[in-house]
PDB file of C-alpha atoms and ligand atoms in Angstrom:
ATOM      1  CA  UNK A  13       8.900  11.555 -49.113  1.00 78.00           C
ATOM      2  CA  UNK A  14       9.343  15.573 -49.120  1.00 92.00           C
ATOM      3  CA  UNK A  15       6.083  16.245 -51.992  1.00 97.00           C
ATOM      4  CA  UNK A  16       5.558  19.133 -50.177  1.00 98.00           C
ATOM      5  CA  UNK A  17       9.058  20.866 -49.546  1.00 97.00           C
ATOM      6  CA  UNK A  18       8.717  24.169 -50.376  1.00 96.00           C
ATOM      7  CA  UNK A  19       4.882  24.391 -50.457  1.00 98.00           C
ATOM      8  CA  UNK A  20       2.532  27.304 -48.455  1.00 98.00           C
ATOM      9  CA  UNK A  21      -0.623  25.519 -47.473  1.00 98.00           C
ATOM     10  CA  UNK A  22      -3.259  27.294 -46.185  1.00 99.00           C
ATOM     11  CA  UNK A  23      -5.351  24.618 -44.187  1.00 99.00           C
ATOM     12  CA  UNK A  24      -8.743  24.914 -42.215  1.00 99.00           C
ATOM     13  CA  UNK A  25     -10.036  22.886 -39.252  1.00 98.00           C
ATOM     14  CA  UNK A  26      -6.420  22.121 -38.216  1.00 98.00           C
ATOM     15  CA  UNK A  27      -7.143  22.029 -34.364  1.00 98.00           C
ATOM     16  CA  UNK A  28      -8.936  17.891 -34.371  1.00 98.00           C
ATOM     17  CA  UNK A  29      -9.515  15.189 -36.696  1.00 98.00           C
ATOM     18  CA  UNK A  30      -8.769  15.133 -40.561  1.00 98.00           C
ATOM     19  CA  UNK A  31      -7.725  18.539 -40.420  1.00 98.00           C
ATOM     20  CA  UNK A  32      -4.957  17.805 -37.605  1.00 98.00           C
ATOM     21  CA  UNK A  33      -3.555  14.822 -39.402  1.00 98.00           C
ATOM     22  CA  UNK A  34      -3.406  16.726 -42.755  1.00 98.00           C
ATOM     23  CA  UNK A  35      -1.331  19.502 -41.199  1.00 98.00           C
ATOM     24  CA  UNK A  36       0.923  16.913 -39.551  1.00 98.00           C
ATOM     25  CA  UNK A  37       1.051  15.171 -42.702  1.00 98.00           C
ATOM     26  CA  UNK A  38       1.634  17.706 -45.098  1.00 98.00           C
ATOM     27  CA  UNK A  39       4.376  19.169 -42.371  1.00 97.00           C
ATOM     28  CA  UNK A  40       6.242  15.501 -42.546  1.00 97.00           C
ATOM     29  CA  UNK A  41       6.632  15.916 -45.905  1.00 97.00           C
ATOM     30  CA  UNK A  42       8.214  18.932 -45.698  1.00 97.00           C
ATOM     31  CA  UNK A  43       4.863  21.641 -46.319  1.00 98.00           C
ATOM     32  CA  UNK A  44       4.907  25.328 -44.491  1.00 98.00           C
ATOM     33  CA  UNK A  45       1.250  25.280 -43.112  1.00 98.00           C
ATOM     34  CA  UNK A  46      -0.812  28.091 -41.586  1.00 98.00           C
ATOM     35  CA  UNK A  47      -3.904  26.291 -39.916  1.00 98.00           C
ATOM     36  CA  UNK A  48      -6.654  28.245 -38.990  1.00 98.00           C
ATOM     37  CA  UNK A  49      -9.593  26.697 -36.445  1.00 98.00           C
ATOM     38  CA  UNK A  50     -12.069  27.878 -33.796  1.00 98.00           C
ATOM     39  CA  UNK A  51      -9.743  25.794 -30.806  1.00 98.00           C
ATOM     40  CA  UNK A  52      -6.925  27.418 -30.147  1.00 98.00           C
ATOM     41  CA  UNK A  53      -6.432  24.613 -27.924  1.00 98.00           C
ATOM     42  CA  UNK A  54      -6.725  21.628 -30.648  1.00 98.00           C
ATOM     43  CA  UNK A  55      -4.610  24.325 -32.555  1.00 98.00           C
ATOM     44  CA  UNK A  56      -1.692  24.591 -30.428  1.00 98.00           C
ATOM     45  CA  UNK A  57      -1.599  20.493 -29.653  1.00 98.00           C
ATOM     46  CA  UNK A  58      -1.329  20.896 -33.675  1.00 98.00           C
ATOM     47  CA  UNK A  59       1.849  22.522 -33.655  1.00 98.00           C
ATOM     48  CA  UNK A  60       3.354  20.508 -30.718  1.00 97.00           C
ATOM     49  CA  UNK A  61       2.553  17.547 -32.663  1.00 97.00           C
ATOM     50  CA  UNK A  62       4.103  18.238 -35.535  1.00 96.00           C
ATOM     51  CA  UNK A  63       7.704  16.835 -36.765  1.00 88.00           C
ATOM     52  CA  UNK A  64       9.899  17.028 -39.891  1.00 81.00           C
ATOM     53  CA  UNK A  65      11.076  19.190 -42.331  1.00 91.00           C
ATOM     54  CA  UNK A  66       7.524  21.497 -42.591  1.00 91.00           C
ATOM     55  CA  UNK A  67       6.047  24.079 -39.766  1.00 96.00           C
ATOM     56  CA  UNK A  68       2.850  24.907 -38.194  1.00 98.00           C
ATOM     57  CA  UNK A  69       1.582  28.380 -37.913  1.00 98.00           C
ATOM     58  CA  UNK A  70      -2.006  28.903 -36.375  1.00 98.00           C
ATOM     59  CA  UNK A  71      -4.612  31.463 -36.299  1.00 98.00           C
ATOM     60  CA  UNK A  72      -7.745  31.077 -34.160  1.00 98.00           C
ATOM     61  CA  UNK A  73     -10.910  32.437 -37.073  1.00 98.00           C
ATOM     62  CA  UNK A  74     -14.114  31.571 -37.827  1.00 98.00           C
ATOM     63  CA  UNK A  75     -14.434  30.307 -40.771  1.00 98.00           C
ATOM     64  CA  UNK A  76     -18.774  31.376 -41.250  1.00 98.00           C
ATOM     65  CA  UNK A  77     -17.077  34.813 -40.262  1.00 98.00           C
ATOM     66  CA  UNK A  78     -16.254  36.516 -43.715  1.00 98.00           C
ATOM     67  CA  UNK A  79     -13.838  39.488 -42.119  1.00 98.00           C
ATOM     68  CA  UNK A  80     -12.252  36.642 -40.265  1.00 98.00           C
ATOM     69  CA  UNK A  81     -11.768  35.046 -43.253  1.00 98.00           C
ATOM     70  CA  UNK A  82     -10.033  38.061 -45.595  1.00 98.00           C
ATOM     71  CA  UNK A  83      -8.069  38.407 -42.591  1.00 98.00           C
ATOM     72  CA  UNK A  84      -7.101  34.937 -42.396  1.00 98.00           C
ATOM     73  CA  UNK A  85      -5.985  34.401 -45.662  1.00 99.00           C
ATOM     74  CA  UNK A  86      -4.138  37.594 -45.955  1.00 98.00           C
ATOM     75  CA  UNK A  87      -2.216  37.001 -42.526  1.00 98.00           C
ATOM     76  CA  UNK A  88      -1.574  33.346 -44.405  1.00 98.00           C
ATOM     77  CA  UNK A  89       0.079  34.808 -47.219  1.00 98.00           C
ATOM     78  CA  UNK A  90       1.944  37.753 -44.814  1.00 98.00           C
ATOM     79  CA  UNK A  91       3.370  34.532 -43.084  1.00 98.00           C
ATOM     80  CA  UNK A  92       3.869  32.102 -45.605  1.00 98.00           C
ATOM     81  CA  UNK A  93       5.258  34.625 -48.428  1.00 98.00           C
ATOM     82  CA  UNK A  94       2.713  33.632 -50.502  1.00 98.00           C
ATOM     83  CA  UNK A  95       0.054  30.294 -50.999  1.00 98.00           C
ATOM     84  CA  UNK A  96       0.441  27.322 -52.810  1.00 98.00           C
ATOM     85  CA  UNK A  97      -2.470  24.621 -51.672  1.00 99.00           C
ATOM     86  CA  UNK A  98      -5.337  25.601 -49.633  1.00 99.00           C
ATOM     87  CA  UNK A  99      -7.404  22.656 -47.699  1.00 99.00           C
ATOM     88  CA  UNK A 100     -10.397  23.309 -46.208  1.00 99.00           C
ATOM     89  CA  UNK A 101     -11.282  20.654 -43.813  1.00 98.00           C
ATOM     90  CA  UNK A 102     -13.698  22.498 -40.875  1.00 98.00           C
ATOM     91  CA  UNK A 103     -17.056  21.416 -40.697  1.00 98.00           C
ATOM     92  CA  UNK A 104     -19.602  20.928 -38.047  1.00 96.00           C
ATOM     93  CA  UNK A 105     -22.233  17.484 -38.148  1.00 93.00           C
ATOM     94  CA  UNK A 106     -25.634  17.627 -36.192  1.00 88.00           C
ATOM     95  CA  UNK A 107     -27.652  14.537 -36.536  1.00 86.00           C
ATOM     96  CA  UNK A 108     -31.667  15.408 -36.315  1.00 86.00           C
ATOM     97  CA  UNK A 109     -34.558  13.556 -37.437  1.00 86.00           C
ATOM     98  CA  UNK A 110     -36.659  15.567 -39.818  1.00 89.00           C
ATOM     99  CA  UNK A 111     -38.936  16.619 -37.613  1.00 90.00           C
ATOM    100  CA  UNK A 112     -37.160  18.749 -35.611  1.00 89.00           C
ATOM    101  CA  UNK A 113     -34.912  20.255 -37.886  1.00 92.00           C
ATOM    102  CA  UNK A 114     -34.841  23.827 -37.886  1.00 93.00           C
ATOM    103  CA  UNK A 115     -34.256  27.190 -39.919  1.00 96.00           C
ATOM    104  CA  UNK A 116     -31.031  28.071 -37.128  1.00 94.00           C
ATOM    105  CA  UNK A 117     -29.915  24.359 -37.434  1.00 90.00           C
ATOM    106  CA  UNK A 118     -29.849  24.808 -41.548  1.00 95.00           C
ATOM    107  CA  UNK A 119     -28.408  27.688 -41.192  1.00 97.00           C
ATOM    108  CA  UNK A 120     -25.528  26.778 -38.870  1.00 95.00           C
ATOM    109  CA  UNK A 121     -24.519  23.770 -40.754  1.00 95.00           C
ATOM    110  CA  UNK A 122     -24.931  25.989 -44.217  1.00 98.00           C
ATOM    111  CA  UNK A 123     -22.927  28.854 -43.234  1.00 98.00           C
ATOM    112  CA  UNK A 124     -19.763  26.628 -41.229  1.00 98.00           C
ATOM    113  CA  UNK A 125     -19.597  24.064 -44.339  1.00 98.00           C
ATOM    114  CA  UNK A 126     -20.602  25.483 -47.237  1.00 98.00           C
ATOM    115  CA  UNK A 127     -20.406  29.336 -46.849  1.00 98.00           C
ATOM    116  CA  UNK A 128     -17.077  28.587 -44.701  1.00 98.00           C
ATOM    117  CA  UNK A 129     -15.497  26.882 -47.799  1.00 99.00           C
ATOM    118  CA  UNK A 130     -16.670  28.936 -50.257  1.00 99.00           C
ATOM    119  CA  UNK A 131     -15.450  31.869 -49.132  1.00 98.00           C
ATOM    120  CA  UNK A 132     -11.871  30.819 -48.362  1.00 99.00           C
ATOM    121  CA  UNK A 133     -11.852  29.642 -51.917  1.00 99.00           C
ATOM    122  CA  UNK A 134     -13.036  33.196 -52.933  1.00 99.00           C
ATOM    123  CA  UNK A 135     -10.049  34.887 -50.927  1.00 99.00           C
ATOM    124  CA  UNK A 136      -7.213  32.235 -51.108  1.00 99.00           C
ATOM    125  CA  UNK A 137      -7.456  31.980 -55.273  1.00 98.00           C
ATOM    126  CA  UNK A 138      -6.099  35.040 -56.699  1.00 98.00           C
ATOM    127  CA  UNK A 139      -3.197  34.443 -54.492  1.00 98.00           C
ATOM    128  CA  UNK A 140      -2.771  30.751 -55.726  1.00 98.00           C
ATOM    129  CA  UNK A 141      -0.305  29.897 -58.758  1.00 98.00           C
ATOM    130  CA  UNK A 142      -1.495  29.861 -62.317  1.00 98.00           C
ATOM    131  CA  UNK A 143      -0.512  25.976 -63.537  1.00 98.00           C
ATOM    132  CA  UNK A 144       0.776  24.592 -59.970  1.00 98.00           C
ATOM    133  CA  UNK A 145      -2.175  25.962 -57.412  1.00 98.00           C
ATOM    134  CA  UNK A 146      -4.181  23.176 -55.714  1.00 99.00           C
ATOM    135  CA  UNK A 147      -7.702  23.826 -53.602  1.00 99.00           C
ATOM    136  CA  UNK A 148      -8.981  20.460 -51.692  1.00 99.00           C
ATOM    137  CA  UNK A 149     -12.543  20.670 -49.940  1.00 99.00           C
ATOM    138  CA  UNK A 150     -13.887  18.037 -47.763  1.00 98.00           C
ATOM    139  CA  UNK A 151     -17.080  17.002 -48.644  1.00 98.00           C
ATOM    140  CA  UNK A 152     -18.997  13.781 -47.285  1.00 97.00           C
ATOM    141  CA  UNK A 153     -19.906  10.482 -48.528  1.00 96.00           C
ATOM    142  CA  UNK A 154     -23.189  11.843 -47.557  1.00 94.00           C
ATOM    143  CA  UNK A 155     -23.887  14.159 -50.084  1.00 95.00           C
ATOM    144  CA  UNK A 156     -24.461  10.995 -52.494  1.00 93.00           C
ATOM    145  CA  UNK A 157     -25.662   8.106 -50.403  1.00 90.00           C
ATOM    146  CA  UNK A 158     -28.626   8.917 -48.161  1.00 87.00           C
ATOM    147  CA  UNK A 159     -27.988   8.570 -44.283  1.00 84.00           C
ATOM    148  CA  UNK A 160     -30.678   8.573 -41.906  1.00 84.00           C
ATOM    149  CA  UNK A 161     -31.399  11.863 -39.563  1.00 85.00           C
ATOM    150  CA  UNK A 162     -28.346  13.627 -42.027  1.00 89.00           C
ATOM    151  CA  UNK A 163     -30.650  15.279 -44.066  1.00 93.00           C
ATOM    152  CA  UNK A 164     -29.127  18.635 -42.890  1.00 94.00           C
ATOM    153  CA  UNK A 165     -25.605  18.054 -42.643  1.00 95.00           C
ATOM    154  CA  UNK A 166     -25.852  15.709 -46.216  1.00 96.00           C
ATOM    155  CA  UNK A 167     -26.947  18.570 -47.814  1.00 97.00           C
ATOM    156  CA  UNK A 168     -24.747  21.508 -46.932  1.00 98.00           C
ATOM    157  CA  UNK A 169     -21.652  18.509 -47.874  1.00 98.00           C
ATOM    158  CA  UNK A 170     -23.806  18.133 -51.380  1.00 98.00           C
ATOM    159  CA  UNK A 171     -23.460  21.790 -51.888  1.00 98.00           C
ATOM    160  CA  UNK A 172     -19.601  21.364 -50.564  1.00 98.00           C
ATOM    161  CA  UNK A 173     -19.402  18.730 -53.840  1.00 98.00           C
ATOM    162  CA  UNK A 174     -21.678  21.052 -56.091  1.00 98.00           C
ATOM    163  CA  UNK A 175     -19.290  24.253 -55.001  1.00 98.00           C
ATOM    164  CA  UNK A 176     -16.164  22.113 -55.397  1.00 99.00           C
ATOM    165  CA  UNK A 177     -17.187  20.233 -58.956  1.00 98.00           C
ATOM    166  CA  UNK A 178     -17.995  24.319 -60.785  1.00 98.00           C
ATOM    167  CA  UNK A 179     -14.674  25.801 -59.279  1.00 99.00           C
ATOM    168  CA  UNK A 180     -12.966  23.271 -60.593  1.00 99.00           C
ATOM    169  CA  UNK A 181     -14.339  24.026 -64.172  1.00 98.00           C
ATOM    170  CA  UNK A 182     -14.133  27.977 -63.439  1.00 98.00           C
ATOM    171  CA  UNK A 183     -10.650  27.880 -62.668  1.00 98.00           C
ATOM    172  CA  UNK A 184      -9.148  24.939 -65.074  1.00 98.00           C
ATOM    173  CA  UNK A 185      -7.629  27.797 -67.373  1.00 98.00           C
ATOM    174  CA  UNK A 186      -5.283  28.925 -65.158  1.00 98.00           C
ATOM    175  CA  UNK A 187      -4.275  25.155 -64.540  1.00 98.00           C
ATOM    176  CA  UNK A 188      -5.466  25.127 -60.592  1.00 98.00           C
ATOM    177  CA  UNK A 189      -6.982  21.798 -59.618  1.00 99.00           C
ATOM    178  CA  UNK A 190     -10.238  21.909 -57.437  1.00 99.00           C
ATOM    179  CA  UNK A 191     -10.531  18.273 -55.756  1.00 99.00           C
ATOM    180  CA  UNK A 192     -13.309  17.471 -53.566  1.00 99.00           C
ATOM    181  CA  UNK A 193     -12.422  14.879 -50.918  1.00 98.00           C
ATOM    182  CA  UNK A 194     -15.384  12.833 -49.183  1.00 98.00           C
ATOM    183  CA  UNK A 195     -14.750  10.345 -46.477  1.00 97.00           C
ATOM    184  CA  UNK A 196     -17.192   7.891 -45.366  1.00 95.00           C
ATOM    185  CA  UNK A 197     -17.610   7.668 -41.198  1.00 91.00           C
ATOM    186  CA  UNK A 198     -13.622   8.648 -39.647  1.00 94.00           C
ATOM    187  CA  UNK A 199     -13.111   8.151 -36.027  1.00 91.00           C
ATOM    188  CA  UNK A 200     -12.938  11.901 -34.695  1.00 93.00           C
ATOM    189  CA  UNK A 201     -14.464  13.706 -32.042  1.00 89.00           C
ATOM    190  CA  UNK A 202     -17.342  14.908 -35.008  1.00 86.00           C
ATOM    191  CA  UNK A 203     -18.497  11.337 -35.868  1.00 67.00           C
ATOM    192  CA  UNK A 204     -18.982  10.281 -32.114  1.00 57.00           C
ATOM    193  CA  UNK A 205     -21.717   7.929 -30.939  1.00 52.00           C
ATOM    194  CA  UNK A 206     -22.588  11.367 -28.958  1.00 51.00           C
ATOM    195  CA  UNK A 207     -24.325  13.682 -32.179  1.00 58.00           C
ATOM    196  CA  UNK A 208     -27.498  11.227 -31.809  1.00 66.00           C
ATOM    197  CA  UNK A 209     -29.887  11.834 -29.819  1.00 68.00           C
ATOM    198  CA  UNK A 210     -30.695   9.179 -27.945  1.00 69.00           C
ATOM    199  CA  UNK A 211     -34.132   8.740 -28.760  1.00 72.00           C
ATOM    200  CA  UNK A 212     -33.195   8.068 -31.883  1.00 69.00           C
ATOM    201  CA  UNK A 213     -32.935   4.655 -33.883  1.00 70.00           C
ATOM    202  CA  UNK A 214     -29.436   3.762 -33.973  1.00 66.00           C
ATOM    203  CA  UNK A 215     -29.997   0.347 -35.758  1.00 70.00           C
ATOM    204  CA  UNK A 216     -30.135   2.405 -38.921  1.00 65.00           C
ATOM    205  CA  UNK A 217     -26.840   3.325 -38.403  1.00 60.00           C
ATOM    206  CA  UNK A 218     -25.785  -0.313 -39.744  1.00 57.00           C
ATOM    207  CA  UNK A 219     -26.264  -0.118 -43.482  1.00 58.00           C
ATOM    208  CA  UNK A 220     -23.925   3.208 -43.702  1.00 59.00           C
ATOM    209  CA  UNK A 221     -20.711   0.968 -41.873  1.00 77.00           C
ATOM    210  CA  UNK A 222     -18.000   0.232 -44.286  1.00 87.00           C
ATOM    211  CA  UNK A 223     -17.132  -3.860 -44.270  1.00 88.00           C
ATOM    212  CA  UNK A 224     -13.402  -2.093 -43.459  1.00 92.00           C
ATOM    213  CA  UNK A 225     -14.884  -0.201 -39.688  1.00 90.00           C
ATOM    214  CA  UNK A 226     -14.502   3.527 -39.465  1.00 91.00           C
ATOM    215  CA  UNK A 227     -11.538   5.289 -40.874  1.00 95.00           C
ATOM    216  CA  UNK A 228      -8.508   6.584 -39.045  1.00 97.00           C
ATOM    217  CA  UNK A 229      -8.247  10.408 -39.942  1.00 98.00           C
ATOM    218  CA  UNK A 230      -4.495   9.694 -40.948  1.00 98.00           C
ATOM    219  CA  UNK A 231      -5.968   7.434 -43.741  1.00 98.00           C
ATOM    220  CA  UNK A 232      -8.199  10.570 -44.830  1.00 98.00           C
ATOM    221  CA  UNK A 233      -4.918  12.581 -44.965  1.00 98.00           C
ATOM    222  CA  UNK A 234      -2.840  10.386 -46.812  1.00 98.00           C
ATOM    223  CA  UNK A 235      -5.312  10.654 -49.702  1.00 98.00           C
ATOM    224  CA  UNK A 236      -5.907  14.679 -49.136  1.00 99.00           C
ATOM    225  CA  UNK A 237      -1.957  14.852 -49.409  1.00 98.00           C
ATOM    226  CA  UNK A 238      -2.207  12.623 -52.619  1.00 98.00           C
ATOM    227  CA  UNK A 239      -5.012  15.202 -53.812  1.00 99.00           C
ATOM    228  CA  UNK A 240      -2.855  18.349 -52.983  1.00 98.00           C
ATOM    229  CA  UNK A 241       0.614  16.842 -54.292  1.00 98.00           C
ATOM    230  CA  UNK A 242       1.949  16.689 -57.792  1.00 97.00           C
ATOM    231  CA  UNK A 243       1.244  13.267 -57.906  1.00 98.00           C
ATOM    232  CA  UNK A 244      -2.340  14.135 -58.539  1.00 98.00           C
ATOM    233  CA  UNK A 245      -0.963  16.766 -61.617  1.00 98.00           C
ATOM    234  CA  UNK A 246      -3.994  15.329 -63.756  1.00 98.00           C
ATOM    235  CA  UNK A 247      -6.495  15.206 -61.395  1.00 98.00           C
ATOM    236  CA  UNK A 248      -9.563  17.934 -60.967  1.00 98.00           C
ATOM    237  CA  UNK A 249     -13.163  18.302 -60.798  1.00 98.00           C
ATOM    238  CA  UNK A 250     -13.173  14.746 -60.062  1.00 98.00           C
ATOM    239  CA  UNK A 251     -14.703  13.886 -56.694  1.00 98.00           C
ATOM    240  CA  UNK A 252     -12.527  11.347 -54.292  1.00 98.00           C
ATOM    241  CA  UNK A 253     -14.780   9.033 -51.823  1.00 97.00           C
ATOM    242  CA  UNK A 254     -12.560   7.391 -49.280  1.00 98.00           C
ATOM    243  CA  UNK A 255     -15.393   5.507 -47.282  1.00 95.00           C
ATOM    244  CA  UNK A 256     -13.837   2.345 -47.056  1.00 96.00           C
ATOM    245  CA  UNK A 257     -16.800   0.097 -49.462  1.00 93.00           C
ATOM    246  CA  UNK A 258     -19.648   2.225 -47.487  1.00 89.00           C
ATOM    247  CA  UNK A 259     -21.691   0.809 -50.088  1.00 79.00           C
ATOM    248  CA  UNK A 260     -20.775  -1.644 -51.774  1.00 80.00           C
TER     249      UNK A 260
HETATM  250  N1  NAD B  23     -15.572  12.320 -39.102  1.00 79.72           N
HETATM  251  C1  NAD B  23     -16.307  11.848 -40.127  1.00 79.72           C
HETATM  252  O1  NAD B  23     -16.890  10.740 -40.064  1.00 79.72           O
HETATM  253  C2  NAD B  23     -16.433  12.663 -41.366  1.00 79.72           C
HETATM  254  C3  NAD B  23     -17.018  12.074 -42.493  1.00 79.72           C
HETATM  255  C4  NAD B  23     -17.145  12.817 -43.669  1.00 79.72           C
HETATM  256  C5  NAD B  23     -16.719  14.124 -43.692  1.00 79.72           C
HETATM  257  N2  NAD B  23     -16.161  14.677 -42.582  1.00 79.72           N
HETATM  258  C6  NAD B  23     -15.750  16.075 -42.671  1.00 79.72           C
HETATM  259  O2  NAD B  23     -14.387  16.187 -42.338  1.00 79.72           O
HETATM  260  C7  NAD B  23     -14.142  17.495 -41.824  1.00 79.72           C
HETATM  261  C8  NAD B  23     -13.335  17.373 -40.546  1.00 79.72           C
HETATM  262  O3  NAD B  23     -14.111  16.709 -39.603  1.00 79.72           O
HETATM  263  P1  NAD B  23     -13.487  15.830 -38.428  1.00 79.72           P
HETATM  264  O4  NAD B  23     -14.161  14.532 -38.479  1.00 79.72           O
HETATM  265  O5  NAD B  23     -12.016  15.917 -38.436  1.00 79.72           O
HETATM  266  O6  NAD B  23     -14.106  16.599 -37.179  1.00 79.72           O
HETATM  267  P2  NAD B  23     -13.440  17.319 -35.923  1.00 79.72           P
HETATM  268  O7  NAD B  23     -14.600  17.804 -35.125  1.00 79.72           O
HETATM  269  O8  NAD B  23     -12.440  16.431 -35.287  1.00 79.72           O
HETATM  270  O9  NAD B  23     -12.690  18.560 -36.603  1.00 79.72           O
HETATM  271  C9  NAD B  23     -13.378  19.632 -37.135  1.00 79.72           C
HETATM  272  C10 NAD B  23     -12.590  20.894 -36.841  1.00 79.72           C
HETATM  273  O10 NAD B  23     -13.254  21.997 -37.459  1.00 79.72           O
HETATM  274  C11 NAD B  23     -13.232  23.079 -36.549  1.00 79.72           C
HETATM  275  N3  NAD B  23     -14.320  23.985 -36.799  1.00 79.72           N
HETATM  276  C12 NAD B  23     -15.657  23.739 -36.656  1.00 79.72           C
HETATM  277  N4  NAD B  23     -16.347  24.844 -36.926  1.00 79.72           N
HETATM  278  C13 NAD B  23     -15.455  25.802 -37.243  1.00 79.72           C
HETATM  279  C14 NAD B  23     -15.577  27.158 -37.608  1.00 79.72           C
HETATM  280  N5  NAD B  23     -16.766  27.763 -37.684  1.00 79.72           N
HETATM  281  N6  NAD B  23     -14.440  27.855 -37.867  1.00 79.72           N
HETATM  282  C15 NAD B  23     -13.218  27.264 -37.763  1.00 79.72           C
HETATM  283  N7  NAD B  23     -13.057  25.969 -37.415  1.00 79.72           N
HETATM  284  C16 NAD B  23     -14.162  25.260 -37.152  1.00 79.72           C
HETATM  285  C17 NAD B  23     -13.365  22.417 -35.179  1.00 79.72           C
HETATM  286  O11 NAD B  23     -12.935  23.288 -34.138  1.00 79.72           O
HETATM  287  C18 NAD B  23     -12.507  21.186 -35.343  1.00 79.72           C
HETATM  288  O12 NAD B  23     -11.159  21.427 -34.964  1.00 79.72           O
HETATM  289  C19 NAD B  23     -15.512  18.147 -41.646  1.00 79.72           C
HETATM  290  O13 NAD B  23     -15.751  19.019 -42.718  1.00 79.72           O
HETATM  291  C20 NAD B  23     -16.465  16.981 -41.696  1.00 79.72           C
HETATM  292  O14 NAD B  23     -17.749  17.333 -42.137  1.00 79.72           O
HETATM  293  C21 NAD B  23     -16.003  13.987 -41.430  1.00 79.72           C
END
């Protein structure tokens, strides 16, 4: 399949994970993709990686860093010749039990996934195509299903959701589709056994396992490319949870 031949896609949190296999995903199938990340390490093992028709192009930004952010998604456009899809995939997880969470914690976890989204969506949508332009943010399973010592990270993914859901309603007259994506646990360096402390009751972990184990972040792509590809023409402001029967 080329879905994506001809398409600029502006993609965060390319350099590990769900963000890496969407850029080499959306490159097989033909996409021009400018990923931006902190790692311009997992960045540049990005563009090695990728094959097919598409091509990589990579900017090391912050994403909580607004100049960084103008500047990324003007360089985008400079490079691209424009912007089609924008996916924002970085995100940061820290796993603390309510008594020790703290203002910086909140913060930190606010300002990468929330604030980081929001204000590549702010920059990238003037330059996105009336009728045919396409934003997917990656939420989290756990902004609707509670998960012990996530309190945090569940709620700057709920505001991901909340942010995602009123775009999509603020921007469905110029026909540009806002999809929020939220996986359940993926197997990538964030979800590691290594984010709990290790004080910490990991039996509770148990009742958040999908009957399927955790996902591989190519199965998260496949369904971001869905999101992002005409196949999904109809679809917007409708939230997509991949987390295998987490709760079912
Ligand atoms: N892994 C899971 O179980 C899971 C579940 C639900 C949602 N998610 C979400 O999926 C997204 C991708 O996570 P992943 O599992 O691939 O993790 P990952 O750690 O493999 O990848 C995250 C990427 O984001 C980048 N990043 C972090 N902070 C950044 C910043 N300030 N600026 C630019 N880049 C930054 C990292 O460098 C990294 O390359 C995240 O938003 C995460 O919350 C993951």
């Amino acid at each position: 399949m080329n879905r994506f031949e001809g398409t600029k896609v502006l993609l965060t949190g390319g350099g590990s994970g769900i963000g890496r296999a969407t850029a080499l995903r959306l490159a097989a199938e033909g996409a021009a993709l400018f990923a931006v990340d902190l790692s311009g390490e997992g960045l540049a093992e990005t563009a090695a990686a990728a094959s097919g028709p598409g091509r990589i192009a990579t900017r090391v930004a912050d994403v909580a860093d607004e100049a960084a952010v103008v500047a990324a998604v003007r360089a985008a456009a400079d490079e691209l010749g424009g912007l089609d899809v924008l996916v924002n995939v970085a995100g940061i997880h820290r796993t603390t039990p309510i008594d020790r969470l703290t203002v910086a914690d909140l913060h930190h976890l606010f300002t990468v996934n929330a604030v980081g989204t929001a204000l590549f969506c702010r920059e990238a949508l003037p330059l996105l195509p009336d009728r045919t332009g396409v934003v997917v943010n990656v939420a989290s399973s756990a902004a609707a299903h509670g998960n012990p010592y996530m309190t945090a990270y569940a709620a700057s993914k709920g505001a991901v959701l909340g942010f995602s859901l009123s775009l999509a309603a603020e921007v469905a007259h110029r026909g540009i589709r806002v999809v929020p994506v939220s996986p359940g646990s993926v197997a990538t360096p964030l979800a590691g056994p290594h984010v709990l402390p290790p004080d910490l009751d990991v039996s509770y972990y148990g009742r958040i396992r999908s009957p399927f184990g955790a996902a591989e972040p190519e199965q998260i792509a496949g369904v971001i490319a869905f999101a992002a590809s005409r196949d999904a023409g109809y679809l917007t402001g409708a939230e997509l949870r991949v987390d295998g029967g987490s709760h079912i």
